[in-house]
RNA sequence: GGAGAGGUGACCGAGCUGGCUGAAGGUGCACGCCUGCUAAGCGUGUGUGGGUCAAAAGCCCACCCAGGGUUCGAAUCCCUGCCUCUCCGCCA
């Protein structure tokens, strides 16, 4: 969340940020509630001070075996008043907190201003579209021919968007995950975590999925748990309500998890094959850093994600998201889009974001800096990478004229293949 | 799921026969001293959030898992929830 003090003194900036992000947030009501809240807090403090001081007088008189009836009579009244003011204050605070959680993060100045993805800019292009020398098939044809997927049966047992990887397809998927996990640990210094796939409401609120995206998530009613849409959620929240030391930072984690998304509202769009799924696998990088280091950390994480695509020799581009395309919690985001020759499109395989202190405030993740001052950390995360579209790009890029596929050399050891 | 014990500051750990206890002591951390170096030792300091203030100091309020209750007054008593530990049951 955004610091209310910052909002108070930067109202215009906040309004611009909200509208640039295509969000709706009721700043005026929030500010009015803030006003009320502070007034009530003042009343509460004043009367509480009275209670505390008379309380001491009573204690002293009792000790000295003096009569304190007058004080006691006054205190009964004060106690009543306190109850009233407290009830009022609690009500206002609740409403205030609820509203504050709906205020989005503020984009960084470097972020291009724009309404939607058409205003995104291309930050970088790596490699170029390969010449296959024959007509490219799309990944679904290739997968079917090579018996890598069984989507109909996945749909039968769960519904569309729940893929089954079969035989070599399953091994290839597993190899991709293992390769990426090891790569980030050995080359980029991340520590691996295996985390819960179902998390509670507080956790979902901490990273900013709630309250906004409740409709997009699978929910387990009985226990009020949500299936995670990304490892970002459990991993970022591991330090919720903790105070770390500056010596602990930066912390860099990599975690593989399945991800679950209802994708409400995006039915029928780009759904062929593995393009858009309700369950998919992703290797995620998460960093906790000191505020001064977050801009650089973002660039490093982008490079970490790119390194995977480069290792596979896949053509891709880096997209600099505009304000309207940024997520609710993000200050700045790069997307990685890999080229899929058969599908004929660039497909998003990674999103690398800097959240500043936004998530750290929500989840209450702080650290003590070198001067002993307690501050919020900055959090970042980036996919490194999501597998389905990566698989698409690999199959379509490395398909052969006879319908078979080549496996990039770096991946071969993970499949027990030797050439 | 059943029975018991417990949840205190960055961490460990007293207090829990209600009233100068925001909380002893220790560790850690910061600064200083000392010592060929390191280790050890000595001294001082060290909670968070909110309010008041131009700012600092000072002062006020809240916070001893969370939410209620009892009371003039609760870290301390009662209830509920969550979590941890031990035992039993069940089970991969």
XYZ file of C-alpha atoms (C1' of nucleotides) in Angstrom:
511
model
C 0.000 0.000 0.000
C 0.949 3.610 -0.262
C 1.948 5.550 2.825
C -1.032 7.693 3.795
C 1.299 10.554 4.617
C 2.596 10.434 1.076
C -0.936 10.406 -0.305
C -1.918 13.337 1.890
C 0.857 15.533 0.594
C 0.798 14.340 -3.040
C -2.858 14.232 -3.900
C -2.523 15.411 -7.506
C 0.339 13.050 -8.206
C -1.719 10.177 -6.810
C -4.752 11.057 -8.905
C -2.635 11.167 -12.029
C -1.018 7.856 -11.168
C -4.376 6.209 -10.607
C -5.798 7.428 -13.870
C -2.627 6.581 -15.802
C -2.954 3.077 -14.466
C -6.587 2.808 -15.528
C -7.539 2.145 -11.951
C -10.453 3.451 -9.997
C -9.797 4.490 -6.454
C -11.779 6.838 -4.302
C -9.090 9.197 -3.056
C -11.471 11.876 -1.832
C -13.329 9.516 0.451
C -10.040 8.118 1.645
C -8.773 11.564 2.550
C -12.014 12.441 4.295
C -11.793 9.265 6.328
C -8.187 10.053 7.127
C -9.265 13.411 8.476
C -11.992 11.852 10.603
C -9.725 9.135 11.775
C -7.112 11.547 13.033
C -9.684 13.693 14.785
C -11.153 10.683 16.560
C -7.698 9.434 17.416
C -6.959 12.774 19.031
C -10.164 12.625 21.085
C -9.368 9.093 22.094
C -5.820 9.963 23.123
C -6.990 12.919 25.174
C -9.569 11.042 27.147
C -7.246 8.089 27.583
C -4.628 10.419 29.022
C -7.208 11.547 31.563
C -8.014 7.974 32.466
C -4.371 7.073 32.886
C -3.554 9.978 35.158
C -6.574 9.577 37.442
C -5.864 5.877 37.519
C -2.518 6.623 39.107
C -4.092 8.866 41.689
C -6.431 6.050 42.637
C -3.558 3.637 42.909
C -1.677 6.008 45.224
C -4.685 6.732 47.409
C -5.458 3.063 47.757
C -1.913 2.398 48.740
C -2.115 5.116 51.392
C -5.517 3.734 52.478
C -7.216 6.996 51.612
C -10.706 7.332 50.241
C -10.859 7.509 46.428
C -14.610 7.473 45.869
C -14.627 10.791 44.038
C -12.035 9.616 41.548
C -13.730 6.280 41.102
C -17.014 7.970 40.308
C -15.396 10.133 37.662
C -13.662 7.151 36.166
C -16.862 5.209 35.598
C -18.025 8.048 33.436
C -14.731 8.323 31.617
C -14.812 4.605 30.930
C -18.220 4.983 29.275
C -16.996 7.797 27.093
C -13.957 5.848 26.035
C -16.158 2.999 24.894
C -18.138 5.330 22.678
C -15.151 7.051 21.107
C -13.363 3.746 20.601
C -16.317 2.226 18.783
C -16.452 5.226 16.502
C -12.753 5.174 15.876
C -12.712 1.465 15.107
C -15.470 1.859 12.570
C -13.694 4.655 10.749
C -10.359 2.869 10.871
C -11.845 -0.254 9.356
C -13.336 1.640 6.453
C -10.117 3.590 6.007
C -7.963 0.459 5.922
C -10.291 -1.209 3.452
C -10.079 1.741 1.102
C -6.344 2.200 1.447
C -5.869 -1.357 0.137
C -7.574 -0.380 -3.101
C -5.061 2.350 -3.937
C -2.633 1.111 -6.615
C 1.100 1.607 -6.669
C 2.588 4.650 -8.401
C 4.479 4.054 -11.666
C 8.088 5.196 -11.775
C 8.875 8.270 -13.882
C 10.624 6.173 -16.559
C 7.431 4.256 -17.329
C 5.858 5.337 -20.623
C 2.405 6.807 -20.121
C -0.320 5.065 -22.022
C -3.717 3.468 -21.878
C -2.999 -0.122 -22.884
C -0.437 -2.447 -24.433
C -0.338 -0.442 -27.654
C 1.663 2.183 -25.746
C 4.273 -0.273 -24.582
C 7.733 0.235 -26.005
C 10.270 -2.304 -27.213
C 13.359 -2.004 -25.057
C 15.454 -4.632 -26.762
C 15.413 -7.298 -29.436
C 17.601 -10.370 -29.193
C 18.309 -12.630 -32.168
C 15.999 -12.762 -35.125
C 13.153 -14.784 -36.524
C 14.580 -18.110 -37.704
C 14.303 -19.292 -41.313
C 12.959 -22.818 -41.157
C 13.051 -23.479 -44.874
C 9.646 -25.144 -44.769
C 6.217 -24.213 -43.611
C 6.160 -23.944 -39.826
C 3.651 -26.022 -37.941
C 2.252 -24.726 -34.731
C 3.118 -26.349 -31.434
C -0.151 -28.210 -31.067
C 0.384 -30.053 -34.329
C 3.952 -30.840 -33.396
C 2.983 -31.966 -29.910
C 0.203 -34.141 -31.248
C 2.425 -35.735 -33.851
C 5.107 -36.465 -31.255
C 2.610 -37.476 -28.550
C 3.771 -34.837 -26.092
C 0.387 -33.645 -24.896
C -3.064 -35.004 -24.222
C -5.268 -31.969 -23.903
C -8.628 -33.711 -24.490
C -8.126 -36.027 -21.556
C -6.915 -33.129 -19.416
C -10.177 -31.404 -20.257
C -12.068 -34.576 -19.408
C -10.691 -34.918 -15.923
C -10.546 -31.227 -14.993
C -11.722 -28.938 -17.751
C -10.073 -27.051 -20.582
C -6.866 -25.347 -19.632
C -5.623 -28.223 -17.500
C -3.041 -29.914 -19.706
C -1.649 -33.429 -19.502
C 1.940 -33.799 -20.616
C 2.598 -37.330 -21.811
C 5.779 -39.368 -22.096
C 8.545 -37.336 -23.620
C 6.401 -34.212 -23.254
C 6.302 -34.709 -19.477
C 10.027 -35.329 -19.375
C 10.694 -32.269 -21.474
C 8.542 -30.158 -19.176
C 10.341 -31.497 -16.128
C 13.715 -30.939 -17.778
C 12.842 -27.300 -18.454
C 11.930 -26.746 -14.823
C 15.059 -28.463 -13.511
C 17.307 -26.683 -15.959
C 15.993 -23.267 -14.991
C 16.111 -23.945 -11.261
C 19.721 -25.055 -11.432
C 20.686 -22.293 -13.824
C 19.484 -19.542 -11.515
C 21.080 -21.125 -8.497
C 24.452 -21.843 -10.038
C 24.858 -18.848 -12.335
C 22.821 -16.174 -10.617
C 23.126 -16.999 -6.924
C 19.500 -17.638 -6.040
C 18.424 -19.946 -3.245
C 15.708 -22.453 -4.009
C 12.469 -22.629 -2.039
C 9.587 -25.064 -2.192
C 6.497 -23.358 -0.893
C 2.815 -23.941 -0.161
C 0.488 -23.854 -3.160
C -2.527 -22.799 -1.135
C -2.335 -19.633 0.919
C -4.594 -17.640 3.192
C -6.334 -14.322 2.637
C -3.751 -12.273 4.497
C -0.999 -13.590 2.267
C -2.947 -12.828 -0.901
C -3.516 -9.307 0.402
C 0.142 -8.867 1.215
C 1.300 -9.092 -2.382
C -1.721 -7.229 -3.721
C -3.787 -9.964 -5.396
C -6.566 -9.231 -2.928
C -8.892 -7.467 -2.793
C -8.787 -6.673 -6.510
C -8.337 -10.057 -8.159
C -10.499 -12.365 -6.047
C -12.479 -13.427 -9.123
C -9.332 -14.606 -10.884
C -8.337 -17.081 -8.229
C -9.361 -20.573 -7.256
C -10.729 -20.551 -3.756
C -11.099 -23.400 -1.277
C -14.188 -22.481 0.676
C -13.899 -24.877 3.561
C -10.564 -23.448 4.705
C -10.690 -20.012 3.072
C -7.515 -20.737 1.134
C -6.555 -19.669 -2.367
C -4.531 -21.599 -4.938
C -1.559 -19.457 -5.830
C -1.530 -17.729 -9.232
C 2.265 -17.364 -8.969
C 5.059 -18.302 -6.555
C 5.485 -14.577 -5.965
C 2.670 -14.786 -3.438
C 4.013 -17.362 -0.969
C 7.659 -16.440 -1.490
C 7.255 -12.685 -1.012
C 5.175 -13.268 2.096
C 7.667 -15.479 3.880
C 9.010 -12.441 5.725
C 5.637 -10.860 6.448
C 5.549 -9.157 9.867
C 9.283 -9.564 10.304
C 12.162 -7.166 10.781
C 15.271 -8.313 8.931
C 18.771 -6.941 9.264
C 20.498 -5.049 6.473
C 23.053 -7.835 6.656
C 20.415 -10.303 5.483
C 19.835 -8.318 2.311
C 19.615 -8.800 -0.532
C 17.758 -12.081 -0.370
C 17.339 -13.833 -3.694
C 15.011 -16.795 -4.050
C 14.004 -19.010 -6.905
C 11.015 -21.264 -6.662
C 9.188 -23.616 -8.953
C 5.444 -23.961 -8.504
C 2.406 -24.801 -10.518
C 0.279 -21.680 -10.962
C -3.500 -21.573 -10.965
C -5.530 -18.926 -12.727
C -9.214 -18.827 -13.457
C -8.594 -16.323 -16.245
C -12.085 -14.972 -15.735
C -12.934 -12.605 -18.530
C -10.384 -13.872 -21.014
C -12.353 -16.813 -22.367
C -11.690 -17.720 -25.973
C -8.697 -15.448 -26.386
C -5.475 -17.040 -27.620
C -6.399 -20.357 -26.118
C -5.020 -22.743 -28.726
C -2.804 -25.425 -27.258
C -0.699 -24.220 -24.398
C -1.130 -20.506 -24.962
C -3.433 -19.830 -22.043
C -3.988 -22.302 -19.227
C -5.689 -22.582 -15.864
C -2.760 -24.551 -14.493
C 0.807 -24.099 -15.630
C 4.331 -24.408 -14.355
C 6.595 -21.502 -13.625
C 10.001 -20.870 -12.121
C 9.911 -17.588 -10.274
C 12.645 -15.319 -8.965
C 11.965 -13.095 -5.954
C 14.244 -10.561 -4.349
C 14.142 -8.565 -1.131
C 16.504 -5.608 -1.340
C 17.348 -2.313 0.294
C 15.478 0.549 -1.390
C 18.619 2.030 -2.896
C 19.314 -1.182 -4.774
C 15.951 -1.981 -6.296
C 16.385 -0.259 -9.660
C 19.574 -2.152 -10.334
C 18.059 -5.380 -9.032
C 15.303 -5.046 -11.610
C 17.839 -4.867 -14.440
C 19.698 -7.855 -13.041
C 16.568 -9.952 -12.790
C 15.635 -9.044 -16.326
C 19.077 -10.210 -17.426
C 18.635 -13.406 -15.387
C 15.398 -14.187 -17.191
C 16.866 -13.303 -20.580
C 19.787 -15.638 -19.937
C 17.424 -18.607 -20.082
C 16.071 -17.663 -23.487
C 19.586 -16.992 -24.711
C 20.744 -20.387 -23.480
C 17.998 -21.942 -25.576
C 18.855 -19.746 -28.541
C 15.346 -18.378 -28.804
C 14.546 -15.060 -30.452
C 12.796 -12.643 -28.102
C 12.128 -9.029 -27.304
C 11.974 -7.032 -24.115
C 8.877 -4.917 -23.668
C 8.769 -1.906 -21.423
C 5.213 -1.813 -20.075
C 3.342 1.474 -20.130
C 1.391 2.797 -17.132
C -1.926 1.363 -18.318
C -0.457 -2.117 -18.684
C 1.261 -2.226 -15.292
C -0.287 -4.446 -12.663
C -1.971 -2.982 -9.608
C 1.087 -3.416 -7.389
C 3.890 -2.730 -9.854
C 5.985 0.408 -10.214
C 7.808 -0.752 -13.275
C 7.649 -3.922 -15.359
C 9.496 -5.519 -18.243
C 7.863 -8.334 -20.173
C 9.855 -10.892 -22.107
C 8.188 -12.046 -25.294
C 9.563 -15.030 -27.139
C 9.038 -15.612 -30.841
C 6.909 -18.589 -31.805
C 7.393 -19.247 -35.554
C 4.426 -21.594 -35.959
C 1.977 -19.466 -34.041
C 3.466 -16.405 -35.707
C 3.452 -14.293 -32.580
C 5.599 -13.038 -29.755
C 4.404 -14.730 -26.574
C 4.861 -13.435 -23.043
C 7.013 -15.830 -21.022
C 8.149 -13.538 -18.270
C 7.186 -10.451 -16.393
C 9.826 -8.774 -14.255
C 8.633 -6.131 -11.819
C 9.787 -3.768 -9.146
C 7.168 -3.131 -6.471
C 9.173 -0.689 -4.414
C 7.916 -0.759 -0.835
C 4.301 -1.302 -1.902
C 4.142 -4.995 -1.068
C 6.478 -4.618 1.894
C 4.045 -2.131 3.435
C 1.084 -4.414 2.865
C 2.845 -7.477 4.182
C 4.779 -5.510 6.797
C 8.244 -6.624 5.737
C 10.914 -4.388 7.228
C 14.599 -4.324 7.918
C 16.956 -2.463 10.167
C 19.474 -0.482 8.148
C 23.069 0.254 8.983
C 22.074 3.234 11.129
C 19.606 1.176 13.106
C 16.622 2.723 11.376
C 13.704 0.424 10.602
C 12.533 0.704 7.001
C 10.457 -1.244 4.523
C 12.366 -3.426 2.081
C 11.776 -3.277 -1.632
C 10.433 -6.409 -3.297
C 10.842 -7.566 -6.869
C 9.962 -10.633 -8.810
C 10.288 -12.037 -12.261
C 9.382 -15.210 -14.051
C 12.373 -17.181 -15.010
C 10.397 -18.540 -16.849
C 6.834 -19.791 -17.298
C 7.005 -23.076 -19.186
C 3.990 -23.372 -21.503
C 4.871 -20.633 -23.951
C 8.526 -21.470 -23.605
C 7.614 -24.978 -24.709
C 5.661 -23.508 -27.613
C 8.664 -21.478 -28.735
C 11.036 -24.420 -28.394
C 8.835 -26.826 -30.350
C 8.111 -24.331 -33.074
C 11.661 -23.045 -33.368
C 13.366 -26.417 -33.337
C 10.893 -28.363 -35.448
C 12.313 -30.249 -38.399
C 10.852 -30.754 -41.846
C 9.947 -34.369 -40.980
C 7.939 -33.263 -37.950
C 10.503 -34.260 -35.352
C 12.168 -31.760 -33.051
C 15.725 -30.966 -32.048
C 16.570 -30.450 -28.420
C 18.906 -27.509 -27.681
C 22.289 -28.789 -26.429
C 21.992 -27.189 -22.967
C 18.818 -29.140 -22.351
C 20.052 -32.523 -23.503
C 21.777 -33.577 -20.271
C 18.494 -33.033 -18.461
C 16.821 -35.533 -20.750
C 19.559 -38.090 -20.657
C 20.372 -37.440 -24.283
C 23.923 -37.506 -25.520
C 24.904 -36.566 -29.030
C -10.043 -35.455 15.358
C -9.245 -36.076 21.355
C -6.137 -34.433 25.974
C -2.603 -31.108 28.077
C 1.226 -26.893 27.848
C 2.340 -22.403 25.705
C 2.399 -17.719 22.447
C 6.342 -11.175 25.713
C 11.057 -6.567 22.135
C 15.915 -8.234 16.107
C 16.542 -13.043 19.107
C 16.365 -15.820 23.913
C 13.899 -15.175 28.324
C 11.675 -13.061 33.405
C 7.102 -11.016 34.940
C 1.375 -13.488 34.833
C -1.284 -13.547 43.822
C -4.266 -6.813 38.505
C -2.021 -0.272 39.752
C 5.219 4.464 38.195
C 6.580 -2.586 33.896
C 7.294 -0.391 27.391
C 8.375 -4.312 30.203
C 14.298 -7.385 34.547
C 18.411 -10.325 32.679
C 21.004 -12.199 28.534
C 22.271 -12.423 23.212
C 22.678 -9.548 19.025
C 23.537 -4.734 17.039
C 25.882 0.498 17.123
C 29.601 3.712 19.058
C 33.889 4.289 22.209
C 38.030 2.158 25.132
C 41.553 -1.669 25.586
C 44.658 -5.612 23.486
C 50.807 -7.333 18.010
C 46.224 -9.524 14.880
C 41.913 -12.534 15.944
C 39.158 -14.028 20.135
C 37.991 -12.245 24.786
C 37.207 -7.881 28.079
C 35.289 -2.902 29.703
C 31.900 1.404 29.046
C 27.725 3.749 26.763
C 23.610 3.338 23.766
C 19.705 0.412 21.387
C 11.384 -0.962 20.518
C 7.528 0.057 16.822
C 3.425 2.989 15.228
C 0.465 7.469 15.866
C -0.268 12.620 17.699
C 1.659 17.590 19.186
C 5.929 20.811 17.178
C 8.756 24.570 11.457
C 12.332 20.930 13.413
C 14.763 18.714 17.533
C 14.012 18.025 22.626
C 9.960 17.292 25.466
C 5.077 15.698 26.238
C 0.653 12.547 25.100
C -1.663 7.836 23.097
C -1.436 2.739 21.463
C 1.032 -1.938 21.178
C 3.400 -8.092 25.631
C -0.391 -13.550 18.954
C -5.558 -11.524 17.181
C -10.551 -10.118 18.580
C -14.030 -9.551 22.483
C -15.187 -9.304 27.973
C -14.580 -8.264 33.471
C -12.604 -3.814 36.186
C -11.925 2.927 37.959
C -7.421 0.343 36.015
C -5.051 -5.859 32.453
C 1.158 -8.308 29.629
C -1.172 -10.097 34.178
C -8.244 -12.509 35.271
C -12.368 -14.649 31.699
C -14.181 -16.087 26.591
C -13.390 -16.975 21.249
C -10.115 -17.586 17.129
C -5.290 -18.547 15.043
C -0.524 -20.678 15.721
C 3.415 -23.731 18.242
C 4.892 -27.909 21.360
C 3.897 -32.818 23.956
C 0.772 -37.242 24.283
C -3.243 -40.256 21.878
C -5.911 -41.518 17.378
C -5.785 -41.477 11.953
C -2.826 -41.458 7.634
C 0.965 -40.518 2.990
